[in-house]
Amino acid sequence: MANKSENSGARDAIILAVLVVLVAGYCVAFGLQTLVWGETHHWTRSNPWIADVPAALPSGTPGTCKAQVRAFNYQFNVPWPGKVQTRGTLTYSEFRFESGQVAILFDPEAQSDTLRELKSTSPLEYQQFQNVFVGESFDTNYALYQAVYGASPNATSAFMGTRDAIRMNQLLLWKISFGLDGAPGIYSIAFGGNRGFQFGDPSTGRPVALRVFDGSDNQLRLIFLATAGSNAKIEQGDIDCGVESLGPVPVSER
Amino acid sequence: MDSTKQLGIGVSIGVVAVLALVLVWFFLIPVLNWRKAQQMGKSNPRLLLVPQPLRDQTVSRVPGTKLAEFGYEFEVPWPEPETAIRKEWLADYLFPGGRGLVFENPAEQHGLIAAMKEATAGTQAKAVSLLGARSEYDLLNAELNITPDQVSPLFWTKGGKYGGTLLNLKAALCSPPAYPWFGVFSFQSNGLRGFQFGDPSRDHLVSLDFFDADDREFRFFLSMRKDSSMRFAQPELNRIIQTIRPTSAPSTN
């Protein structure tokens, strides 16, 4: 009877020791990644949108552009004819169309050019900054925003590499910090040399915000909305028209 | 198996589960947070940056302009603004020379501590604290001053309890577009305490974020056009800090 009890006790002790070793091994190998996985999913509770990644817009052709507006030495086309009221401020220009649509262009000079600033002011920090994104091409502002908005808690795993986990942790914190310019949905948009991100869906009737990077990686921000109380509508083709035509005013016309 | 033995097994499992939870919560998570902080520090050097005391406290005395918004008034050492846009949540001025100034409505600032105080209003909670901070200033101060090496693997230390979360908040605050600054500076002046983000002699964008004795938050953003060779001077910024007061309050200068 005593032998049986001793054997049982020894077996339990061995099982416990094996369990402790297994748990310790897991913690050493995957503990940090598990922490990142848990934390990033926890952030989703208060910021559910961080699980959204840019989706492709339904393929379509830009609407017929009928007018052109200019501000800050940039121009873009819109499909709304008729009179337009322009109000310029320090940071943005607002174009109010007779038909009720409104387009806002933010001063491109006031937009951050993160990579250029980092490269020019602190090459060492730029080098270290690149370490966060090891394995990813990261030479443009567009690539930075793509990496940030493309990050999602769903892309984390307890079994991913340590560096990948730290990178995803950093990207998601930046995603929360960058915020959402419009809702619902984040979309990728690209026409010619212009590419970027669209926040919001015009079919919902809510304002749509865009961050567009031109061929020279300048950041251009636009907002399209309909005047409250009007019957005006914004179509995806209208936005595409603006993005496709967005570019600098020819030097000879400035 | 008799009921006594079943009860014994149940108690054993319960004790092991509680012990495991205690181990995970008080030992494992702080150790993992500490390890993660070391990795974050290696990949993001900005996390090492902490506020430095603002050395130049001199105030520009050149003739300027008094502005009043949202129940407060302050002075700037520049001529009248060329344009001024007022909205419910901010006032945006453009001064001669390409100087831009944005003043956010203090009544529209809603920090985490204020949100927690609202959430606990009417309950028995005597004091609200978040990550050891009881005011918005304390929280921002803790965020800005945490560095990866302060995160401790020991739960019973401040760095063990709050370090990991504070470092995450700082990492979000240090996002690249929002943090291209040459420095963060702290100041206490005119009954106000807060921070200046950016060195006016080098950055074209500088912001001021400070709090009064009632923990009311004031935020100013000063920008110089990128193509301008001009920069703000520290005494110009100090003029704003030294002169802001409620519209009805008497001048202290």
Short mmCIF file of C-alpha atoms in Angstrom, two decimals:
data_model
loop_
_atom_site.label_atom_id
_atom_site.label_comp_id
_atom_site.label_asym_id
_atom_site.label_seq_id
_atom_site.Cartn_x
_atom_site.Cartn_y
_atom_site.Cartn_z
CA MET A 1 0.00 0.00 0.00
CA ALA A 2 2.81 2.39 1.01
CA ASN A 3 4.83 1.47 -2.11
CA LYS A 4 1.84 2.16 -4.33
CA SER A 5 1.37 5.56 -2.72
CA GLU A 6 5.09 6.40 -3.09
CA ASN A 7 5.04 5.37 -6.77
CA SER A 8 1.99 7.53 -7.37
CA GLY A 9 3.67 10.49 -5.64
CA ALA A 10 6.86 10.06 -7.69
CA ARG A 11 4.84 9.87 -10.91
CA ASP A 12 2.99 13.07 -10.03
CA ALA A 13 6.26 14.82 -9.26
CA ILE A 14 7.71 13.75 -12.62
CA ILE A 15 4.57 14.93 -14.45
CA LEU A 16 4.76 18.26 -12.64
CA ALA A 17 8.46 18.66 -13.45
CA VAL A 18 7.84 17.85 -17.13
CA LEU A 19 4.98 20.38 -17.18
CA VAL A 20 7.17 23.06 -15.59
CA VAL A 21 9.93 22.40 -18.12
CA LEU A 22 7.46 22.51 -21.03
CA VAL A 23 5.87 25.76 -19.81
CA ALA A 24 9.29 27.32 -19.19
CA GLY A 25 10.46 26.24 -22.65
CA TYR A 26 7.34 27.72 -24.23
CA CYS A 27 7.82 30.98 -22.35
CA VAL A 28 11.43 31.29 -23.47
CA ALA A 29 10.67 30.43 -27.10
CA PHE A 30 7.25 32.03 -27.60
CA GLY A 31 6.47 34.07 -24.46
CA LEU A 32 7.21 37.48 -25.98
CA GLN A 33 5.25 36.69 -29.14
CA THR A 34 2.32 35.43 -27.03
CA LEU A 35 2.38 38.67 -25.05
CA VAL A 36 2.29 40.71 -28.29
CA TRP A 37 -0.50 38.51 -29.66
CA GLY A 38 -2.55 38.99 -26.47
CA GLU A 39 -1.92 42.73 -26.24
CA THR A 40 -2.69 43.51 -29.88
CA HIS A 41 -5.97 41.62 -29.66
CA HIS A 42 -6.74 43.47 -26.44
CA TRP A 43 -6.24 46.82 -28.25
CA THR A 44 -8.84 45.74 -30.80
CA ARG A 45 -11.51 45.94 -28.09
CA SER A 46 -11.17 49.71 -27.82
CA ASN A 47 -10.02 50.27 -31.43
CA PRO A 48 -11.92 47.69 -33.50
CA TRP A 49 -10.88 49.42 -36.73
CA ILE A 50 -7.22 48.39 -36.32
CA ALA A 51 -8.22 44.96 -37.61
CA ASP A 52 -9.13 46.60 -40.95
CA VAL A 53 -6.47 46.53 -43.65
CA PRO A 54 -6.68 48.34 -46.99
CA ALA A 55 -9.04 46.51 -49.31
CA ALA A 56 -9.02 46.82 -53.08
CA LEU A 57 -11.68 49.16 -54.44
CA PRO A 58 -14.05 47.65 -56.96
CA SER A 59 -12.46 48.16 -60.36
CA GLY A 60 -14.10 51.02 -62.17
CA THR A 61 -13.35 53.86 -64.46
CA PRO A 62 -13.06 57.41 -63.18
CA GLY A 63 -16.10 59.61 -63.74
CA THR A 64 -16.14 62.19 -66.51
CA CYS A 65 -14.17 65.16 -65.25
CA LYS A 66 -15.83 68.48 -66.06
CA ALA A 67 -13.99 71.08 -64.04
CA GLN A 68 -10.58 71.74 -62.58
CA VAL A 69 -9.67 73.34 -59.27
CA ARG A 70 -6.31 74.60 -58.04
CA ALA A 71 -4.68 75.36 -54.70
CA PHE A 72 -1.18 75.32 -53.23
CA ASN A 73 0.25 74.89 -56.77
CA TYR A 74 -1.64 71.62 -57.16
CA GLN A 75 -4.68 70.89 -59.29
CA PHE A 76 -7.27 68.18 -59.66
CA ASN A 77 -10.40 67.56 -61.69
CA VAL A 78 -13.96 67.05 -60.51
CA PRO A 79 -17.08 65.91 -62.33
CA TRP A 80 -19.25 68.74 -61.01
CA PRO A 81 -19.82 71.62 -63.41
CA GLY A 82 -21.14 75.02 -62.40
CA LYS A 83 -19.99 77.66 -60.02
CA VAL A 84 -17.48 76.87 -57.33
CA GLN A 85 -16.80 78.89 -54.21
CA THR A 86 -13.19 78.64 -53.04
CA ARG A 87 -12.11 79.39 -49.51
CA GLY A 88 -8.41 79.30 -48.84
CA THR A 89 -6.88 78.99 -45.39
CA LEU A 90 -3.38 78.50 -44.07
CA THR A 91 -3.63 74.74 -44.07
CA TYR A 92 -6.34 73.84 -46.57
CA SER A 93 -8.48 75.06 -49.45
CA GLU A 94 -12.17 74.29 -49.58
CA PHE A 95 -14.07 74.09 -52.87
CA ARG A 96 -17.87 74.28 -52.57
CA PHE A 97 -19.68 73.31 -55.76
CA GLU A 98 -23.06 74.62 -56.80
CA SER A 99 -24.44 71.08 -56.88
CA GLY A 100 -23.69 70.60 -53.15
CA GLN A 101 -20.44 68.64 -53.20
CA VAL A 102 -17.42 69.88 -51.29
CA ALA A 103 -13.76 69.01 -51.90
CA ILE A 104 -10.97 69.96 -49.51
CA LEU A 105 -7.28 69.90 -50.39
CA PHE A 106 -4.77 70.22 -47.56
CA ASP A 107 -1.56 72.14 -48.13
CA PRO A 108 0.95 69.53 -49.39
CA GLU A 109 3.78 71.58 -47.90
CA ALA A 110 2.26 71.18 -44.45
CA GLN A 111 2.13 67.38 -44.71
CA SER A 112 4.87 65.43 -43.04
CA ASP A 113 7.64 63.97 -45.14
CA THR A 114 8.83 61.60 -42.47
CA LEU A 115 11.48 59.72 -44.37
CA ARG A 116 13.10 62.77 -45.90
CA GLU A 117 13.22 64.47 -42.48
CA LEU A 118 14.69 61.39 -40.84
CA LYS A 119 17.27 60.87 -43.58
CA SER A 120 18.36 64.49 -43.56
CA THR A 121 18.35 65.16 -39.83
CA SER A 122 19.43 61.92 -38.27
CA PRO A 123 20.97 59.33 -40.59
CA LEU A 124 21.87 57.11 -37.63
CA GLU A 125 18.31 57.16 -36.36
CA TYR A 126 17.06 56.49 -39.87
CA GLN A 127 19.26 53.39 -39.99
CA GLN A 128 17.92 52.21 -36.62
CA PHE A 129 14.39 53.09 -37.72
CA GLN A 130 14.83 50.79 -40.72
CA ASN A 131 15.70 47.97 -38.34
CA VAL A 132 12.10 47.89 -37.18
CA PHE A 133 11.12 46.98 -40.69
CA VAL A 134 13.81 44.47 -41.48
CA GLY A 135 12.75 42.30 -44.39
CA GLU A 136 10.42 44.98 -45.80
CA SER A 137 11.20 47.56 -48.43
CA PHE A 138 10.74 50.89 -46.73
CA ASP A 139 12.14 53.62 -48.88
CA THR A 140 9.08 55.82 -49.34
CA ASN A 141 6.44 57.53 -47.21
CA TYR A 142 3.89 55.46 -49.10
CA ALA A 143 5.65 52.26 -47.96
CA LEU A 144 5.55 53.53 -44.37
CA TYR A 145 1.79 54.17 -44.51
CA GLN A 146 1.21 50.89 -46.33
CA ALA A 147 3.11 48.99 -43.62
CA VAL A 148 1.24 50.79 -40.85
CA TYR A 149 -2.27 50.53 -42.29
CA GLY A 150 -1.56 46.99 -43.53
CA ALA A 151 -0.79 45.81 -40.00
CA SER A 152 -3.50 43.91 -38.17
CA PRO A 153 -3.76 42.00 -34.89
CA ASN A 154 -4.93 39.08 -37.01
CA ALA A 155 -1.45 38.94 -38.53
CA THR A 156 0.12 38.27 -35.13
CA SER A 157 0.69 34.80 -33.80
CA ALA A 158 2.19 33.25 -30.70
CA PHE A 159 4.53 31.31 -32.97
CA MET A 160 5.88 34.12 -35.14
CA GLY A 161 9.49 35.28 -34.91
CA THR A 162 10.50 37.67 -32.13
CA ARG A 163 11.54 40.46 -34.52
CA ASP A 164 8.32 40.10 -36.48
CA ALA A 165 6.33 40.34 -33.23
CA ILE A 166 8.14 43.53 -32.16
CA ARG A 167 7.67 45.01 -35.63
CA MET A 168 3.95 44.22 -35.62
CA ASN A 169 3.62 45.64 -32.09
CA GLN A 170 5.25 48.90 -33.22
CA LEU A 171 3.24 49.11 -36.44
CA LEU A 172 -0.06 48.62 -34.61
CA LEU A 173 0.81 51.26 -32.02
CA TRP A 174 1.56 53.65 -34.88
CA LYS A 175 -1.67 52.64 -36.59
CA ILE A 176 -3.61 53.64 -33.46
CA SER A 177 -1.62 56.88 -33.33
CA PHE A 178 -2.16 57.67 -37.04
CA GLY A 179 -5.88 57.15 -36.51
CA LEU A 180 -8.63 56.75 -39.00
CA ASP A 181 -9.29 59.73 -41.26
CA GLY A 182 -12.74 58.49 -42.23
CA ALA A 183 -15.01 55.48 -41.87
CA PRO A 184 -16.13 52.88 -42.64
CA GLY A 185 -13.38 50.91 -44.30
CA ILE A 186 -9.83 51.48 -45.53
CA TYR A 187 -9.15 51.02 -49.26
CA SER A 188 -6.11 51.07 -51.51
CA ILE A 189 -6.39 53.45 -54.40
CA ALA A 190 -4.02 53.89 -57.34
CA PHE A 191 -4.25 55.80 -60.60
CA GLY A 192 -1.19 56.43 -62.71
CA GLY A 193 1.62 57.70 -60.52
CA ASN A 194 -0.76 58.48 -57.66
CA ARG A 195 -1.35 55.82 -55.06
CA GLY A 196 -2.55 55.85 -51.50
CA PHE A 197 -5.40 55.12 -49.17
CA GLN A 198 -9.08 55.95 -49.05
CA PHE A 199 -10.84 56.13 -45.70
CA GLY A 200 -14.58 55.69 -45.96
CA ASP A 201 -17.09 54.56 -48.52
CA PRO A 202 -18.94 57.25 -50.51
CA SER A 203 -22.04 55.04 -50.83
CA THR A 204 -22.67 55.52 -47.09
CA GLY A 205 -23.13 59.27 -47.61
CA ARG A 206 -20.35 60.02 -45.11
CA PRO A 207 -17.24 62.09 -45.86
CA VAL A 208 -14.40 60.27 -47.58
CA ALA A 209 -10.76 61.12 -46.81
CA LEU A 210 -7.74 60.33 -48.96
CA ARG A 211 -4.02 60.19 -48.41
CA VAL A 212 -2.41 60.14 -51.84
CA PHE A 213 1.31 59.87 -52.58
CA ASP A 214 2.37 61.16 -55.98
CA GLY A 215 5.22 59.90 -58.14
CA SER A 216 7.68 61.98 -56.10
CA ASP A 217 6.31 60.55 -52.82
CA ASN A 218 4.73 63.87 -51.80
CA GLN A 219 1.79 63.35 -49.49
CA LEU A 220 -1.49 64.91 -50.63
CA ARG A 221 -4.62 64.85 -48.52
CA LEU A 222 -8.14 65.31 -49.83
CA ILE A 223 -11.62 65.14 -48.34
CA PHE A 224 -14.82 64.76 -50.34
CA LEU A 225 -18.21 65.34 -48.75
CA ALA A 226 -21.73 66.50 -49.51
CA THR A 227 -23.13 69.67 -47.97
CA ALA A 228 -25.43 68.84 -45.06
CA GLY A 229 -29.08 69.08 -46.05
CA SER A 230 -28.37 68.93 -49.79
CA ASN A 231 -29.27 66.08 -52.12
CA ALA A 232 -25.72 65.98 -53.43
CA LYS A 233 -24.02 62.63 -53.69
CA ILE A 234 -20.42 61.59 -54.03
CA GLU A 235 -19.74 58.56 -56.22
CA GLN A 236 -16.59 56.47 -56.22
CA GLY A 237 -16.03 57.52 -59.84
CA ASP A 238 -15.98 61.17 -58.70
CA ILE A 239 -13.22 60.41 -56.20
CA ASP A 240 -11.29 58.38 -58.79
CA CYS A 241 -11.50 61.36 -61.15
CA GLY A 242 -9.91 63.61 -58.51
CA VAL A 243 -7.18 61.14 -57.57
CA GLU A 244 -6.25 60.34 -61.15
CA SER A 245 -5.88 64.00 -62.10
CA LEU A 246 -4.24 65.23 -58.88
CA GLY A 247 -0.86 66.76 -59.65
CA PRO A 248 1.23 69.93 -59.67
CA VAL A 249 0.13 72.94 -61.67
CA PRO A 250 2.48 73.32 -64.67
CA VAL A 251 5.23 75.80 -63.81
CA SER A 252 4.26 78.01 -66.76
CA GLU A 253 0.75 78.44 -65.29
CA ARG A 254 1.67 79.28 -61.70
CA MET B 1 -12.95 6.69 -5.52
CA ASP B 2 -14.48 8.08 -2.36
CA SER B 3 -15.76 11.60 -2.04
CA THR B 4 -12.89 12.64 0.27
CA LYS B 5 -10.33 11.72 -2.39
CA GLN B 6 -12.35 13.54 -5.08
CA LEU B 7 -12.47 16.62 -2.89
CA GLY B 8 -8.71 16.37 -2.35
CA ILE B 9 -8.05 16.24 -6.12
CA GLY B 10 -10.39 19.21 -6.68
CA VAL B 11 -8.64 21.27 -4.01
CA SER B 12 -5.22 20.34 -5.46
CA ILE B 13 -6.28 21.41 -8.96
CA GLY B 14 -7.70 24.63 -7.54
CA VAL B 15 -4.50 25.41 -5.63
CA VAL B 16 -2.36 24.69 -8.72
CA ALA B 17 -4.63 26.91 -10.89
CA VAL B 18 -4.45 29.81 -8.42
CA LEU B 19 -0.68 29.40 -8.13
CA ALA B 20 -0.37 29.35 -11.93
CA LEU B 21 -2.43 32.54 -12.21
CA VAL B 22 -0.33 34.26 -9.55
CA LEU B 23 2.85 33.14 -11.30
CA VAL B 24 1.62 34.36 -14.69
CA TRP B 25 0.26 37.67 -13.45
CA PHE B 26 2.93 38.66 -10.96
CA PHE B 27 6.02 37.08 -12.48
CA LEU B 28 5.65 35.90 -16.05
CA ILE B 29 3.92 38.96 -17.58
CA PRO B 30 6.35 41.47 -15.97
CA VAL B 31 9.31 39.38 -17.15
CA LEU B 32 7.89 39.22 -20.70
CA ASN B 33 7.13 42.96 -20.62
CA TRP B 34 10.70 43.60 -19.54
CA ARG B 35 12.05 41.44 -22.38
CA LYS B 36 9.76 43.15 -24.86
CA ALA B 37 10.87 46.60 -23.62
CA GLN B 38 14.51 45.71 -24.30
CA GLN B 39 13.61 44.69 -27.86
CA MET B 40 11.51 47.84 -28.39
CA GLY B 41 14.40 49.99 -27.19
CA LYS B 42 16.74 48.40 -29.72
CA SER B 43 14.37 48.97 -32.63
CA ASN B 44 13.02 52.41 -31.73
CA PRO B 45 15.71 54.77 -30.39
CA ARG B 46 13.13 57.53 -29.85
CA LEU B 47 11.91 55.62 -26.82
CA LEU B 48 15.15 56.65 -25.11
CA LEU B 49 14.34 60.35 -25.49
CA VAL B 50 13.07 61.99 -22.28
CA PRO B 51 12.07 65.62 -21.65
CA GLN B 52 14.86 68.01 -20.74
CA PRO B 53 14.21 71.11 -18.61
CA LEU B 54 13.64 74.18 -20.78
CA ARG B 55 16.71 76.33 -20.18
CA ASP B 56 15.74 79.56 -21.93
CA GLN B 57 12.89 81.05 -19.90
CA THR B 58 13.26 84.60 -21.24
CA VAL B 59 10.16 86.23 -22.66
CA SER B 60 10.02 88.32 -25.80
CA ARG B 61 8.91 91.85 -24.94
CA VAL B 62 8.60 93.25 -28.45
CA PRO B 63 5.23 94.85 -29.28
CA GLY B 64 2.79 92.12 -30.20
CA THR B 65 -0.84 91.17 -30.44
CA LYS B 66 -3.30 90.08 -27.78
CA LEU B 67 -5.59 87.25 -28.86
CA ALA B 68 -8.65 85.97 -27.05
CA GLU B 69 -10.34 82.63 -27.74
CA PHE B 70 -12.46 80.13 -25.83
CA GLY B 71 -12.47 82.21 -22.64
CA TYR B 72 -8.71 82.69 -22.56
CA GLU B 73 -6.37 85.39 -23.75
CA PHE B 74 -2.69 85.32 -24.59
CA GLU B 75 -0.09 87.40 -26.40
CA VAL B 76 2.13 86.72 -29.36
CA PRO B 77 5.12 88.92 -30.27
CA TRP B 78 4.00 89.39 -33.86
CA PRO B 79 1.79 91.87 -35.73
CA GLU B 80 -1.95 91.23 -36.22
CA PRO B 81 -2.69 87.91 -38.00
CA GLU B 82 -3.29 88.05 -41.74
CA THR B 83 -6.01 85.43 -41.46
CA ALA B 84 -7.86 83.90 -38.53
CA ILE B 85 -10.19 80.92 -38.70
CA ARG B 86 -12.31 80.13 -35.67
CA LYS B 87 -14.08 76.86 -35.18
CA GLU B 88 -15.69 75.32 -32.13
CA TRP B 89 -12.63 73.22 -31.38
CA LEU B 90 -9.73 75.38 -32.56
CA ALA B 91 -8.53 78.78 -33.70
CA ASP B 92 -6.08 78.92 -36.61
CA TYR B 93 -4.02 82.06 -37.29
CA LEU B 94 -1.60 82.98 -40.03
CA PHE B 95 0.82 85.77 -39.08
CA PRO B 96 3.09 87.76 -41.39
CA GLY B 97 6.24 85.87 -42.33
CA GLY B 98 4.48 82.53 -42.74
CA ARG B 99 4.06 81.88 -39.02
CA GLY B 100 1.10 79.65 -38.27
CA LEU B 101 -0.50 79.20 -34.87
CA VAL B 102 -3.26 76.81 -33.86
CA PHE B 103 -4.86 77.02 -30.42
CA GLU B 104 -7.12 74.12 -29.51
CA ASN B 105 -10.19 74.78 -27.38
CA PRO B 106 -9.27 73.68 -23.82
CA ALA B 107 -12.90 72.68 -23.23
CA GLU B 108 -12.59 70.14 -26.05
CA GLN B 109 -9.58 68.34 -24.53
CA HIS B 110 -10.71 65.07 -23.02
CA GLY B 111 -7.91 63.02 -21.52
CA LEU B 112 -7.90 59.47 -20.18
CA ILE B 113 -7.94 60.54 -16.54
CA ALA B 114 -10.95 62.81 -17.17
CA ALA B 115 -12.72 59.92 -18.92
CA MET B 116 -12.04 57.67 -15.93
CA LYS B 117 -13.26 60.33 -13.51
CA GLU B 118 -16.46 60.64 -15.51
CA ALA B 119 -16.89 56.87 -15.56
CA THR B 120 -16.49 56.62 -11.80
CA ALA B 121 -18.59 59.69 -10.93
CA GLY B 122 -21.29 58.74 -8.47
CA THR B 123 -19.42 55.66 -7.29
CA GLN B 124 -17.53 55.21 -4.05
CA ALA B 125 -14.18 55.75 -5.80
CA LYS B 126 -12.33 58.36 -3.78
CA ALA B 127 -9.44 58.85 -6.17
CA VAL B 128 -8.99 57.86 -9.76
CA SER B 129 -5.61 56.77 -10.97
CA LEU B 130 -4.41 55.28 -14.21
CA LEU B 131 -0.97 53.70 -14.38
CA GLY B 132 -0.15 55.43 -11.12
CA ALA B 133 -1.15 58.86 -12.45
CA ARG B 134 -3.90 60.97 -10.87
CA SER B 135 -3.88 63.84 -13.36
CA GLU B 136 -3.55 64.26 -17.11
CA TYR B 137 -0.22 65.97 -16.52
CA ASP B 138 1.05 63.08 -14.39
CA LEU B 139 0.07 60.60 -17.08
CA LEU B 140 1.74 62.50 -19.92
CA ASN B 141 4.77 63.09 -17.72
CA ALA B 142 5.00 59.36 -16.95
CA GLU B 143 4.61 58.45 -20.65
CA LEU B 144 7.31 60.83 -21.79
CA ASN B 145 9.76 59.89 -19.05
CA ILE B 146 9.57 56.11 -19.33
CA THR B 147 12.49 54.44 -21.10
CA PRO B 148 12.96 50.76 -21.91
CA ASP B 149 15.54 50.32 -19.15
CA GLN B 150 13.01 51.50 -16.54
CA VAL B 151 10.68 48.61 -17.33
CA SER B 152 11.35 46.09 -14.61
CA PRO B 153 10.78 42.33 -14.49
CA LEU B 154 9.71 42.74 -10.85
CA PHE B 155 5.97 43.27 -10.44
CA TRP B 156 6.20 45.05 -7.12
CA THR B 157 8.22 47.89 -8.60
CA LYS B 158 6.63 50.82 -10.46
CA GLY B 159 8.47 49.84 -13.64
CA GLY B 160 7.13 46.32 -13.31
CA LYS B 161 3.52 47.34 -12.69
CA TYR B 162 3.13 50.13 -15.21
CA GLY B 163 6.31 50.19 -17.27
CA GLY B 164 5.15 47.97 -20.15
CA THR B 165 1.90 49.87 -20.69
CA LEU B 166 3.56 53.28 -20.38
CA LEU B 167 6.19 52.26 -22.92
CA ASN B 168 3.45 51.19 -25.33
CA LEU B 169 1.79 54.59 -24.89
CA LYS B 170 5.11 56.30 -25.52
CA ALA B 171 5.73 54.17 -28.62
CA ALA B 172 2.34 55.30 -29.98
CA LEU B 173 3.19 58.91 -29.12
CA CYS B 174 6.53 58.55 -30.95
CA SER B 175 4.91 57.62 -34.26
CA PRO B 176 7.08 58.99 -37.07
CA PRO B 177 4.85 61.71 -38.56
CA ALA B 178 4.01 63.11 -35.15
CA TYR B 179 7.48 63.00 -33.67
CA PRO B 180 10.03 64.55 -36.01
CA TRP B 181 11.32 66.67 -33.17
CA PHE B 182 14.80 67.48 -32.06
CA GLY B 183 13.78 67.38 -28.46
CA VAL B 184 11.11 67.41 -25.81
CA PHE B 185 11.37 70.01 -23.08
CA SER B 186 9.58 70.37 -19.76
CA PHE B 187 8.66 73.60 -18.04
CA GLN B 188 6.81 74.97 -15.03
CA SER B 189 5.90 78.60 -15.23
CA ASN B 190 3.04 81.03 -14.59
CA GLY B 191 1.23 78.35 -12.57
CA LEU B 192 1.40 76.04 -15.59
CA ARG B 193 3.38 72.89 -16.17
CA GLY B 194 3.85 70.95 -19.34
CA PHE B 195 5.98 70.17 -22.32
CA GLN B 196 7.33 71.68 -25.49
CA PHE B 197 7.74 69.28 -28.38
CA GLY B 198 10.45 70.48 -30.71
CA ASP B 199 13.37 72.84 -30.71
CA PRO B 200 12.23 76.13 -32.28
CA SER B 201 15.72 76.84 -33.61
CA ARG B 202 15.71 73.64 -35.67
CA ASP B 203 12.15 72.33 -36.12
CA HIS B 204 9.64 74.02 -38.39
CA LEU B 205 6.82 72.57 -36.28
CA VAL B 206 6.73 73.01 -32.51
CA SER B 207 3.90 72.24 -30.14
CA LEU B 208 3.13 73.22 -26.58
CA ASP B 209 1.08 70.99 -24.32
CA PHE B 210 0.59 72.27 -20.78
CA PHE B 211 -1.81 72.10 -17.84
CA ASP B 212 -3.06 74.58 -15.27
CA ALA B 213 -3.58 73.93 -11.55
CA ASP B 214 -7.02 72.43 -12.32
CA ASP B 215 -5.43 69.99 -14.82
CA ARG B 216 -7.05 71.83 -17.73
CA GLU B 217 -5.05 71.13 -20.89
CA PHE B 218 -3.83 73.82 -23.30
CA ARG B 219 -2.41 72.86 -26.68
CA PHE B 220 -0.73 75.16 -29.19
CA PHE B 221 0.80 74.17 -32.52
CA LEU B 222 3.25 76.57 -34.12
CA SER B 223 4.40 76.02 -37.67
CA MET B 224 6.71 77.78 -40.05
CA ARG B 225 6.40 77.13 -43.75
CA LYS B 226 8.84 74.42 -44.83
CA ASP B 227 10.36 76.66 -47.49
CA SER B 228 10.92 79.46 -44.98
CA SER B 229 14.41 79.97 -43.58
CA MET B 230 12.91 81.65 -40.50
CA ARG B 231 12.41 79.77 -37.25
CA PHE B 232 10.55 80.61 -34.07
CA ALA B 233 12.60 81.86 -31.14
CA GLN B 234 12.20 80.37 -27.67
CA PRO B 235 11.31 83.75 -26.08
CA GLU B 236 8.43 84.03 -28.59
CA LEU B 237 7.00 80.74 -27.38
CA ASN B 238 7.58 81.73 -23.76
CA ARG B 239 5.48 84.85 -24.38
CA ILE B 240 2.44 82.63 -25.03
CA ILE B 241 3.08 80.51 -21.93
CA GLN B 242 3.68 83.54 -19.71
CA THR B 243 0.64 85.52 -20.83
CA ILE B 244 -2.17 82.98 -21.13
CA ARG B 245 -4.93 83.51 -18.59
CA PRO B 246 -8.71 83.39 -18.37
CA THR B 247 -10.17 86.38 -20.22
CA SER B 248 -11.47 87.98 -17.04
CA ALA B 249 -8.30 87.42 -14.97
CA PRO B 250 -6.01 90.38 -14.25
CA SER B 251 -2.62 90.49 -15.93
CA THR B 252 0.35 89.20 -13.92
CA ASN B 253 2.98 90.85 -16.11
#
